[in-house]
Short mmCIF file of C-alpha atoms in Angstrom, two decimals:
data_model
loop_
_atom_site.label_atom_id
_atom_site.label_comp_id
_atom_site.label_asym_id
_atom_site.label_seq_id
_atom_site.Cartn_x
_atom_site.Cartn_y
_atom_site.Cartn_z
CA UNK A 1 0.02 -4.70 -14.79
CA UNK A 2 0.50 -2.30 -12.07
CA UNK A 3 -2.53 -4.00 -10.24
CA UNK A 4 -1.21 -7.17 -10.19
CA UNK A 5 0.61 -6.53 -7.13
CA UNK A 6 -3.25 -5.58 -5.54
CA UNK A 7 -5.22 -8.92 -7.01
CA UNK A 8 -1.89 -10.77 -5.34
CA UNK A 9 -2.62 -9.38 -1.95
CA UNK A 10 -6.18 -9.69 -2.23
CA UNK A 11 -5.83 -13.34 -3.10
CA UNK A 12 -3.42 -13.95 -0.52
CA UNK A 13 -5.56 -12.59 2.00
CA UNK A 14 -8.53 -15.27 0.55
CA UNK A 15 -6.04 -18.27 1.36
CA UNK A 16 -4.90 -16.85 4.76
CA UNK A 17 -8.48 -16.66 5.96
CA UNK A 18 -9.16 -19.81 4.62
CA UNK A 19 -6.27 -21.20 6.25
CA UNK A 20 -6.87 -19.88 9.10
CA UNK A 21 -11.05 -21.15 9.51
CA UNK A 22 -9.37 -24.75 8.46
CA UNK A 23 -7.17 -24.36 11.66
CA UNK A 24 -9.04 -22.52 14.10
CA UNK A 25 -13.11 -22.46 12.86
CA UNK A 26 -14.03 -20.05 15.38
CA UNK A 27 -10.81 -17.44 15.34
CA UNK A 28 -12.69 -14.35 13.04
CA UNK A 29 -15.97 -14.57 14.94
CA UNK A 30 -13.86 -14.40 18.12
CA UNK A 31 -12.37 -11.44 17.58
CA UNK A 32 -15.11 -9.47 16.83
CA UNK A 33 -16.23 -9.69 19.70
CA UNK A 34 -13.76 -6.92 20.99
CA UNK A 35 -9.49 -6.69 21.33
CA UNK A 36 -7.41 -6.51 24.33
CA UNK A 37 -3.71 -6.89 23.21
CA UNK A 38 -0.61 -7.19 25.14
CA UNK A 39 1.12 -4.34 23.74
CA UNK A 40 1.42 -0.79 22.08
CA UNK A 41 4.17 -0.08 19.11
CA UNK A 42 5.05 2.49 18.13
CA UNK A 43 7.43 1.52 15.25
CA UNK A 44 8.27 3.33 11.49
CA UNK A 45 6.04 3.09 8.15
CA UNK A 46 9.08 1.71 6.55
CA UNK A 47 8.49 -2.06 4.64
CA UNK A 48 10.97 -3.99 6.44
CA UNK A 49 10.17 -3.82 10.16
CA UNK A 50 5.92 -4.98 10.46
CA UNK A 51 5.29 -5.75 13.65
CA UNK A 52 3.13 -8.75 13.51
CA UNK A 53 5.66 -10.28 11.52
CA UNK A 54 8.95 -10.24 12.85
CA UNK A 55 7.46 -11.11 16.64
CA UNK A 56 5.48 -14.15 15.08
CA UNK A 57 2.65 -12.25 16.27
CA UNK A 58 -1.44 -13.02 15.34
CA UNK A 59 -4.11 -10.20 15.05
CA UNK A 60 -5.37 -9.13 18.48
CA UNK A 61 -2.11 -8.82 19.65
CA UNK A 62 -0.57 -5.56 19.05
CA UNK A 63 -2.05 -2.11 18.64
CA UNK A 64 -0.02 -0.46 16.32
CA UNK A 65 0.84 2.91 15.14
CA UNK A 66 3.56 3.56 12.61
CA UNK A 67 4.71 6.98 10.69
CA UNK A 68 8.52 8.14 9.10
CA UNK A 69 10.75 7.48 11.82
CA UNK A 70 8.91 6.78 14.37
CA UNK A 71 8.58 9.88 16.16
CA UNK A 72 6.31 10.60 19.02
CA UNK A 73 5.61 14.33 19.01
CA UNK A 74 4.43 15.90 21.99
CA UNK A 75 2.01 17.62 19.88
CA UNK A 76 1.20 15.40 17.39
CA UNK A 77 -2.90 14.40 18.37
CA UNK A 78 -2.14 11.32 15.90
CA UNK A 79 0.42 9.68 18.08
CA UNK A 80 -1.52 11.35 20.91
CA UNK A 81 -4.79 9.85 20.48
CA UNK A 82 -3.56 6.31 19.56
CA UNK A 83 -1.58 6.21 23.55
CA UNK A 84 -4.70 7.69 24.78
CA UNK A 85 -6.88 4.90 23.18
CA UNK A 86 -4.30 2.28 24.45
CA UNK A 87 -4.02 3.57 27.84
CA UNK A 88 -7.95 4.77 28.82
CA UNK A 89 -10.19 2.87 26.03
CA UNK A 90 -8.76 -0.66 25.01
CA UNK A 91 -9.05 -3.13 27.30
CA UNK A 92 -5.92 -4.24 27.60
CA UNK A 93 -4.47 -7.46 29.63
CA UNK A 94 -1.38 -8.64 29.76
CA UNK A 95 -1.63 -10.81 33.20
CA UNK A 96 -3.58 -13.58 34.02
CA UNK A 97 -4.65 -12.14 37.21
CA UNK A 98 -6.34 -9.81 35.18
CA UNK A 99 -4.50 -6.56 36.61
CA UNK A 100 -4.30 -4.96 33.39
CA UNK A 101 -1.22 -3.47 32.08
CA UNK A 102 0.20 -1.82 28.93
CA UNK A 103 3.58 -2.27 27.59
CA UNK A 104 4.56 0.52 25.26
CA UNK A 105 7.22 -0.10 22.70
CA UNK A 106 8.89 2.56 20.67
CA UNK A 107 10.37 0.49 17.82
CA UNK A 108 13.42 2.30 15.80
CA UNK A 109 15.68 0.96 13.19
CA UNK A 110 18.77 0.23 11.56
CA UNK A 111 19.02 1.67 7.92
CA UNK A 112 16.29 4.15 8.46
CA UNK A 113 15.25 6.25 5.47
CA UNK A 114 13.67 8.90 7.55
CA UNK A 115 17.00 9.19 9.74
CA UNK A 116 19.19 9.13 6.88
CA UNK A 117 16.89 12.19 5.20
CA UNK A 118 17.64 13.71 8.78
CA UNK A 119 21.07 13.45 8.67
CA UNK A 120 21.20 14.85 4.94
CA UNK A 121 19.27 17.58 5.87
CA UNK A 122 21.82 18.78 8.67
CA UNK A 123 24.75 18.49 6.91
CA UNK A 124 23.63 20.48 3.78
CA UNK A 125 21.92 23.59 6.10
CA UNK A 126 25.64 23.44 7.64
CA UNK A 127 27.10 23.45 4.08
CA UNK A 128 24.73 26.49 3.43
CA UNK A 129 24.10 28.58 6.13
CA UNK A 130 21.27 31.03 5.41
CA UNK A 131 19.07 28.42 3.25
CA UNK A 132 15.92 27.19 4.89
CA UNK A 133 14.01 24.01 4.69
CA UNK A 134 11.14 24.22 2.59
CA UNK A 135 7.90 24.21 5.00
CA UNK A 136 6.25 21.34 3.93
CA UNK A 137 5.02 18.43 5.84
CA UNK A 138 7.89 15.96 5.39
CA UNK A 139 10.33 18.73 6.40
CA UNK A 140 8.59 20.22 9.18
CA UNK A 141 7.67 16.32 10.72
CA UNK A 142 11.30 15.66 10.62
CA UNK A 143 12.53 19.33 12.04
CA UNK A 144 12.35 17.65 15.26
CA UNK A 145 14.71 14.93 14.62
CA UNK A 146 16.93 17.23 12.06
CA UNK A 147 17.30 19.47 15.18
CA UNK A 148 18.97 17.04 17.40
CA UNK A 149 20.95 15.18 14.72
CA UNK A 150 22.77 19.36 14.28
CA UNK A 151 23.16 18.84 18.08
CA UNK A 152 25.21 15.73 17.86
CA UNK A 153 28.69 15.37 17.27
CA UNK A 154 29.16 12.98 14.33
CA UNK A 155 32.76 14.06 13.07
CA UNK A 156 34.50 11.08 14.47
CA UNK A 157 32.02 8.75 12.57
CA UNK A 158 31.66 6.89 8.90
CA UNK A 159 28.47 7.49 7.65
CA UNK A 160 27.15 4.57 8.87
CA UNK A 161 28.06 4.84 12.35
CA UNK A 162 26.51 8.50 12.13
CA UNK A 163 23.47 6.65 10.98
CA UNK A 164 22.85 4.40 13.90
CA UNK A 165 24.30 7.04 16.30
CA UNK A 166 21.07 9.07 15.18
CA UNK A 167 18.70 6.03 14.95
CA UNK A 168 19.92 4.94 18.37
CA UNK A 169 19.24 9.12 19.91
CA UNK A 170 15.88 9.39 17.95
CA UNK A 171 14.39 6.02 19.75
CA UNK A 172 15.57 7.43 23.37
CA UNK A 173 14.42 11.13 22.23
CA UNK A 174 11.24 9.40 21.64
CA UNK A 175 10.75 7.48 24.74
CA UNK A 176 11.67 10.81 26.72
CA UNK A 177 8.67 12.13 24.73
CA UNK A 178 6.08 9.11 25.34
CA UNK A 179 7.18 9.39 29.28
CA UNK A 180 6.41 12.92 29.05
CA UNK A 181 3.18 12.76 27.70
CA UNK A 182 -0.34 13.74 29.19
CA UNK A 183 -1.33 9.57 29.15
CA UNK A 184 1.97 8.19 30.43
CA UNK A 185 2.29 11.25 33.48
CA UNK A 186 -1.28 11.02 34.66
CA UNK A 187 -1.26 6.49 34.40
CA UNK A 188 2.35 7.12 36.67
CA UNK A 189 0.77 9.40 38.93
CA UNK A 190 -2.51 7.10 39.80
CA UNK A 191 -1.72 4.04 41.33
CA UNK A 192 -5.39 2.97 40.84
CA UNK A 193 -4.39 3.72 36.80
CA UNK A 194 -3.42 0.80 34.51
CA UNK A 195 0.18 -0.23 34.79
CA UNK A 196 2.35 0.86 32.37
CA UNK A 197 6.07 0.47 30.89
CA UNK A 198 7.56 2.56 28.24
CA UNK A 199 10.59 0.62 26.33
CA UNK A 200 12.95 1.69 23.61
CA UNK A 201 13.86 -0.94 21.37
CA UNK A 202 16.28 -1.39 18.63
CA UNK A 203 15.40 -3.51 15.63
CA UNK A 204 18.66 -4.25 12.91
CA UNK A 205 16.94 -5.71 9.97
CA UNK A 206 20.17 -6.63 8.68
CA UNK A 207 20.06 -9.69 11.74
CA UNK A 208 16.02 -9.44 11.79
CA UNK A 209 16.58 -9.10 15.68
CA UNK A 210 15.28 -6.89 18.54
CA UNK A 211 17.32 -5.61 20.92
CA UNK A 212 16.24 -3.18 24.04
CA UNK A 213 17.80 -0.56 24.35
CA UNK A 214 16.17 1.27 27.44
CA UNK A 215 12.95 0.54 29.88
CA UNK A 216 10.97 3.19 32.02
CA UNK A 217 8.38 2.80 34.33
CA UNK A 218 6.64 4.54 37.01
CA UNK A 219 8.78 5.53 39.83
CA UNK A 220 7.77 3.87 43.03
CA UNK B 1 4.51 -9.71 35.54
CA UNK B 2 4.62 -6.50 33.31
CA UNK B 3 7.63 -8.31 31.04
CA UNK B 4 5.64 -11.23 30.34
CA UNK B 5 4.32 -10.08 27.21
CA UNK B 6 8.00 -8.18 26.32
CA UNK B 7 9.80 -11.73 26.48
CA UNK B 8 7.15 -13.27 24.68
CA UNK B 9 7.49 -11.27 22.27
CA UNK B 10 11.29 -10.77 21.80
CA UNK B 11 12.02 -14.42 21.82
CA UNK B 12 8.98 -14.68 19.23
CA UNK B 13 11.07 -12.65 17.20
CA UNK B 14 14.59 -14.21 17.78
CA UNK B 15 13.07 -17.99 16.66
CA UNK B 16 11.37 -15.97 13.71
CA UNK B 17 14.90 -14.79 12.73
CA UNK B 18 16.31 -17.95 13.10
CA UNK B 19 14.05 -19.52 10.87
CA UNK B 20 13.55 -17.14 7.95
CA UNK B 21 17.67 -17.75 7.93
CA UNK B 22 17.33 -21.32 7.71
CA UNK B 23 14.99 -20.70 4.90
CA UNK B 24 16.63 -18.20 3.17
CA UNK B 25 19.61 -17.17 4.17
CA UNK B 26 20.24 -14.14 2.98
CA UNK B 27 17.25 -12.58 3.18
CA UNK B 28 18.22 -9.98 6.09
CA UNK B 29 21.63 -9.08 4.59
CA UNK B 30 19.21 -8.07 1.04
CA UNK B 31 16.47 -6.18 2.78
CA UNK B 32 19.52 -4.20 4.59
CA UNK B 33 20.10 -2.79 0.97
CA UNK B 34 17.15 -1.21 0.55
CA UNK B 35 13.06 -0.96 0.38
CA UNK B 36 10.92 -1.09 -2.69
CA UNK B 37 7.34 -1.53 -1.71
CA UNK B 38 4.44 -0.93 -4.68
CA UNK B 39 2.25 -0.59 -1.82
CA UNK B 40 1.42 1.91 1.11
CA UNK B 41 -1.17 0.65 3.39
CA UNK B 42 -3.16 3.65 5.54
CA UNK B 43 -5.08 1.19 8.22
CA UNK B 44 -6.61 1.58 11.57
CA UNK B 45 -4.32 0.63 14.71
CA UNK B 46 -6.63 -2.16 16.00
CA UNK B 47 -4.65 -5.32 16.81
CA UNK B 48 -7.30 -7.19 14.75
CA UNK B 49 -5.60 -5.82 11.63
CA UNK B 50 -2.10 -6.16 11.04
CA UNK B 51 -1.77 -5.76 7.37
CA UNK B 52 1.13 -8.15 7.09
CA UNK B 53 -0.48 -10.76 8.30
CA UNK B 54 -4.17 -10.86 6.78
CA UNK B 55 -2.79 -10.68 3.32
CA UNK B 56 0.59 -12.94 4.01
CA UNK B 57 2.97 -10.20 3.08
CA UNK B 58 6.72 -10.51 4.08
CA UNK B 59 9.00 -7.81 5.58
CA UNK B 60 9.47 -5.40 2.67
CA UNK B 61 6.28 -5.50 0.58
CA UNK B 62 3.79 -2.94 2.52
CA UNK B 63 4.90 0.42 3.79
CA UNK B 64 2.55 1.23 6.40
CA UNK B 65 0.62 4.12 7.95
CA UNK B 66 -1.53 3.13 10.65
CA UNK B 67 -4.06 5.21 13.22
CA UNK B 68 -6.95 5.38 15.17
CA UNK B 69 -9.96 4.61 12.89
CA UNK B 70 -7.40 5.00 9.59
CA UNK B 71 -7.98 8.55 9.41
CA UNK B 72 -6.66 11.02 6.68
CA UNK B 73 -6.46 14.46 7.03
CA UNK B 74 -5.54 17.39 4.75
CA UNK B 75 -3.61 19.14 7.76
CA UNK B 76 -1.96 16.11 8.96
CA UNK B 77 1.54 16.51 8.92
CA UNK B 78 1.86 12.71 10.14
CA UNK B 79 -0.35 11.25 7.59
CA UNK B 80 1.44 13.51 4.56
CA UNK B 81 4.68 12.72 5.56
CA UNK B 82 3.79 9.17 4.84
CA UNK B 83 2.19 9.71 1.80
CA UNK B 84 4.92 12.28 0.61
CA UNK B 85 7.91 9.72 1.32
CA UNK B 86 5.78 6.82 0.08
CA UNK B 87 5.33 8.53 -3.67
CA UNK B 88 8.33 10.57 -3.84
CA UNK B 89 11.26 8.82 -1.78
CA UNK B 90 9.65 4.67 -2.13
CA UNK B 91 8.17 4.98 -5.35
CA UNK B 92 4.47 3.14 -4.75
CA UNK B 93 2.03 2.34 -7.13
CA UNK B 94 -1.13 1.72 -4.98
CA UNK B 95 -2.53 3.48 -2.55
CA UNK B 96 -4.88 1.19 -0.42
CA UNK B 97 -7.04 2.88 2.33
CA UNK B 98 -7.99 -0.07 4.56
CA UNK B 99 -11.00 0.51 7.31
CA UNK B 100 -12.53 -2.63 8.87
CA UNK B 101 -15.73 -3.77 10.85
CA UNK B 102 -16.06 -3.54 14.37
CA UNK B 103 -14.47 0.20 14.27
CA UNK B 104 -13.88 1.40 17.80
CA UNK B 105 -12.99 4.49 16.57
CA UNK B 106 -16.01 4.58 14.51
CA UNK B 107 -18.19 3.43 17.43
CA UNK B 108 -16.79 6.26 19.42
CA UNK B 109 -18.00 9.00 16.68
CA UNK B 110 -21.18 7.51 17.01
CA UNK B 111 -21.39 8.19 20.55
CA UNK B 112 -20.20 11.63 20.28
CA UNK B 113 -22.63 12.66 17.78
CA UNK B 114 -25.57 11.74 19.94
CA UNK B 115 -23.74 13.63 22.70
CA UNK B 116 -22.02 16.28 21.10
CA UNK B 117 -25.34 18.80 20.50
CA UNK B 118 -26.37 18.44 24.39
CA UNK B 119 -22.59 18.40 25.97
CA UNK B 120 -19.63 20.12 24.01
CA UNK B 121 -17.50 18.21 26.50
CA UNK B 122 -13.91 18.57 27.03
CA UNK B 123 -11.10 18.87 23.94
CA UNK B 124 -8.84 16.07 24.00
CA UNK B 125 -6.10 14.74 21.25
CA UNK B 126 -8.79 12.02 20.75
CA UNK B 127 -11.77 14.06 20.44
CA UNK B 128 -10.12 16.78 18.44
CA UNK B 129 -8.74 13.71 16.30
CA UNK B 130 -12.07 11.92 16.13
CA UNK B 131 -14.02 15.23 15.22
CA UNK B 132 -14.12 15.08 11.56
CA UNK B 133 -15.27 11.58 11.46
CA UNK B 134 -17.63 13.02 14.34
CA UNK B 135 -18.80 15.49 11.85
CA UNK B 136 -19.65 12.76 8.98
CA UNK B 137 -21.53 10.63 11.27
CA UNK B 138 -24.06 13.38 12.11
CA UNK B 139 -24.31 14.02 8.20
CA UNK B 140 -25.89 10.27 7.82
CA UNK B 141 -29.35 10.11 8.59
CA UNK B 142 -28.74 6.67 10.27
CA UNK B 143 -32.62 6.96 11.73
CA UNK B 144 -33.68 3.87 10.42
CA UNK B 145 -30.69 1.88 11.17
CA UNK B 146 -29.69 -0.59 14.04
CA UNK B 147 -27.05 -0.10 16.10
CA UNK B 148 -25.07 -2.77 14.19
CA UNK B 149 -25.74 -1.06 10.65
CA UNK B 150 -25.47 2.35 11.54
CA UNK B 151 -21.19 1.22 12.60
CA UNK B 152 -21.17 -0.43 9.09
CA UNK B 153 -22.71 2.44 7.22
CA UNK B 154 -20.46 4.87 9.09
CA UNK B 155 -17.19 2.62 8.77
CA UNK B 156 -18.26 2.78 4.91
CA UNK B 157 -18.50 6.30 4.33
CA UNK B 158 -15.29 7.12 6.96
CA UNK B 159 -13.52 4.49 3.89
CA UNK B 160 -14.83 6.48 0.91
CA UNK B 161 -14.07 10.20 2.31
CA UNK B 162 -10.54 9.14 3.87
CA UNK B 163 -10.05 8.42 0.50
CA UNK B 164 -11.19 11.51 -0.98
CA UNK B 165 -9.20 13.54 1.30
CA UNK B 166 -5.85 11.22 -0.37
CA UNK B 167 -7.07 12.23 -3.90
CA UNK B 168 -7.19 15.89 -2.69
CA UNK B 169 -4.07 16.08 -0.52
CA UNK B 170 -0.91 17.65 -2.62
CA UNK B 171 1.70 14.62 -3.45
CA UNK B 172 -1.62 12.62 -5.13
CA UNK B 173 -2.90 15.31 -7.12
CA UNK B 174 0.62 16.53 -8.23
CA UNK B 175 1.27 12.58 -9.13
CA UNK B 176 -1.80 12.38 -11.50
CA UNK B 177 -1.07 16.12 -12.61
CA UNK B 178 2.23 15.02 -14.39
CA UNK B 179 2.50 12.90 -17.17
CA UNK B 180 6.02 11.75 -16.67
CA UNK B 181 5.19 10.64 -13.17
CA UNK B 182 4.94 7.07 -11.61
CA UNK B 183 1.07 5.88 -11.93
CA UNK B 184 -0.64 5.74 -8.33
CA UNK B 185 -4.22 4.50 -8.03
CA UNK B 186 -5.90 4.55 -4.86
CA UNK B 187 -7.74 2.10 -3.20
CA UNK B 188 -10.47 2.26 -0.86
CA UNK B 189 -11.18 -1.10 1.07
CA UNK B 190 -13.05 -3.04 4.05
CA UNK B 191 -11.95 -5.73 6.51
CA UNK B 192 -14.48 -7.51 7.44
CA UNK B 193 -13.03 -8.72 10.73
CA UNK B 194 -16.00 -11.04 11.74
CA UNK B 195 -14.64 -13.08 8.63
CA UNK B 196 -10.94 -12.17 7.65
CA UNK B 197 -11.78 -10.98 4.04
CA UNK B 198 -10.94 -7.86 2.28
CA UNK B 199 -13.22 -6.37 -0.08
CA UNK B 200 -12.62 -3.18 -2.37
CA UNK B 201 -14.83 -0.40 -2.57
CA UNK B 202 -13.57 2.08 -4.09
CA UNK B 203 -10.80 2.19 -6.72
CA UNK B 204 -9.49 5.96 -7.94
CA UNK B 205 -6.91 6.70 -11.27
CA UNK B 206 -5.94 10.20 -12.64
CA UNK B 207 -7.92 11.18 -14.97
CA UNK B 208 -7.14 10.73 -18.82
#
């Protein structure tokens, strides 16, 4: 019983490639022949927000990496290598002049699980002053986050206003990151380098719609 | 010219909206409530493989982990966050550890292993990253291979010891340790991208 959610996906992923030889014979054996996709996101694990999905998007379009809250640590060599492999080793093309560029998108969310557990964690190390978090990998990925929600000033707010107040700082925190980053510095710094743009973007899955929330790009 | 793909994209995703609301209109107002996935999905980031799409899954059914070459590692705070919140916070049942043909990352490893005894080279997020899988590759005696079988053979055994490193890591073998605790089984699978199909390969329970 508990595998019948596997055979489901399994069989669903028969039909769509079925579907998808009846529509377009050639669309598998085309895309092994190597990617180049438009874009980079950089989005959370969480169920509700896949990529491909929500931006009616087909594979070979977006390189994605996703993790709890979509952080971008400056020394995380996960997040690290996937920007790397976008900006120096895919081929990506997003012009038809065939100047290639990358466009980086750091995806947060509304009703984030990862924020919430952020914002839980601050308020019960102020109720108890003197505990610690418990070192373990959830807490110490999150520290980050947990840090700057204890920066923020969230006594004015309901709970769910503090929620997307600390969604909304965690996607620019993690843009600041991404444009401080070994890959993004060095591409900005070489005007023979791929073109790049970094964009924070806001996605409320109670609408299912994006909305951008800041852009950055080399400065001329 | 850079926000061509960026508009393509968002109004993709504001006629996607609109539709799923024609069809069902309160679909967005219910997944605001909550998530309850059975299934986490550790894949590679290729584009080739969005997991949502290849097996028709809608918004809420797949919480996802994805990285370069769908790499697990026991000191990967990234990775075991994911798998932590997945079993502990989400409550999933199935485990699936997706690699796929046509591995850059794989291909890369291959590289490295034929260069690594002549030229150390320089330590990069990427190479550090890639240096396990680096490791495994020059374990394979893939003498006798072609170029072409030597990435399947290596794509197959990154698939089978990703997943060995899940059944090791702490919130898995804590899971199967307790008797009270939600079943997980962990699956070990390959996209063949040449085709679109998903096969299994490996399928691990707790122990009776």
């Amino acid at each position: 019983m508990s595998h019948e959610s596997i055979e489901t996906l399994l069989n669903a992923n028969e039909e769509w490639a079925q579907s998808v030889i009846k529509d377009t014979s050639n669309f598998f054996t085309q895309t092994a022949t190597g990617q180049s996709p438009k874009v980079l996101w950089i989005g959370c694990s969480d169920s509700r927000v896949p990529e491909s999905v929500i931006t009616a998007s087909r594979p070979g379009d977006i390189f994605v990496h996703r993790n709890i809250a979509n952080q971008f640590h400056l020394n995380d060599d996960s997040a690290l290598s996937v920007l790397i492999y976008a900006v120096k080793v895919v081929g990506f093309d997003s012009s038809s002049n065939g100047y290639t560029s990358l466009t980086v998108v750091l995806v947060g969310h509304t009703h984030c699980g990862g924020a919430a557990a952020c914002l839980k964690a601050a308020k019960d190390a102020a109720a108890d002053t003197g505990a610690s978090q418990p070192d373990i990998p959830l807490t110490r990925w999150l520290s980050p986050l947990i840090a700057r929600v204890q920066s923020l000033d969230l006594s004015a707010c309901s709970e769910s206003e503090a929620l997307d107040k600390v969604v909304e700082t965690n996607i620019m925190m993690q843009v600041d990151n991404i444009c401080k980053s070994e890959p993004i510095t060095t591409a900005w710094a070489d005007p023979n380098a791929k073109k790049v743009t970094v964009h924070g973007w806001m996605y409320d899955l109670s609408r299912g719609r994006i909305d951008e929330l800041v852009y950055r790009e080399a400065q001329a | 010219m850079s926000h061509k793909p960026i508009r393509t994209l968002l109004n993709a995703n504001e006629e996607w909206a609109q539709s799923v609301i024609k069809d069902t209109p309160d679909f967005f107002a219910r997944s605001a409530t909550g998530q309850k996935p059975k299934i986490l999905w550790i894949g590679c980031s290729d584009s080739r493989v969005p997991e949502s799409v290849i097996t028709a899954s809608k918004p809420g059914d797949i919480f996802v982990h994805r990285n370069v070459a769908n790499q697990f590692h026991l000191h990967d705070d990234s990775a075991l966050s994911v798998l932590t919140f997945a079993i502990k916070e989400i409550g999933v049942e199935h485990v699936v550890l997706v690699g796929h043909t046509n591995c850059g990352g794989a291909m890369a490893c291959i590289e490295a292993a034929k260069d690594r005894a002549a030229n150390p080279g320089l330590s990069t997020p990427l190479t550090r990253w890639l240096s396990p899988l680096t490791a495994l590759v020059q374990s394979l005696d893939l003498s006798a291979c072609s170029a072409s079988e030597a990435l399947n053979k290596v794509v197959e055994a990154n698939i089978i010891k990703q997943v060995d490193n899940i059944c090791k890591s702490e919130p898995i073998i804590t899971a199967w340790a307790d008797p009270d605790a939600k079943k997980v089984t962990v699956h070990g699978w390959m996209y063949d991208l040449a085709v679109g199909r998903i096969t299994k390969l490996v399928v691990r329970d707790a122990q009776a």
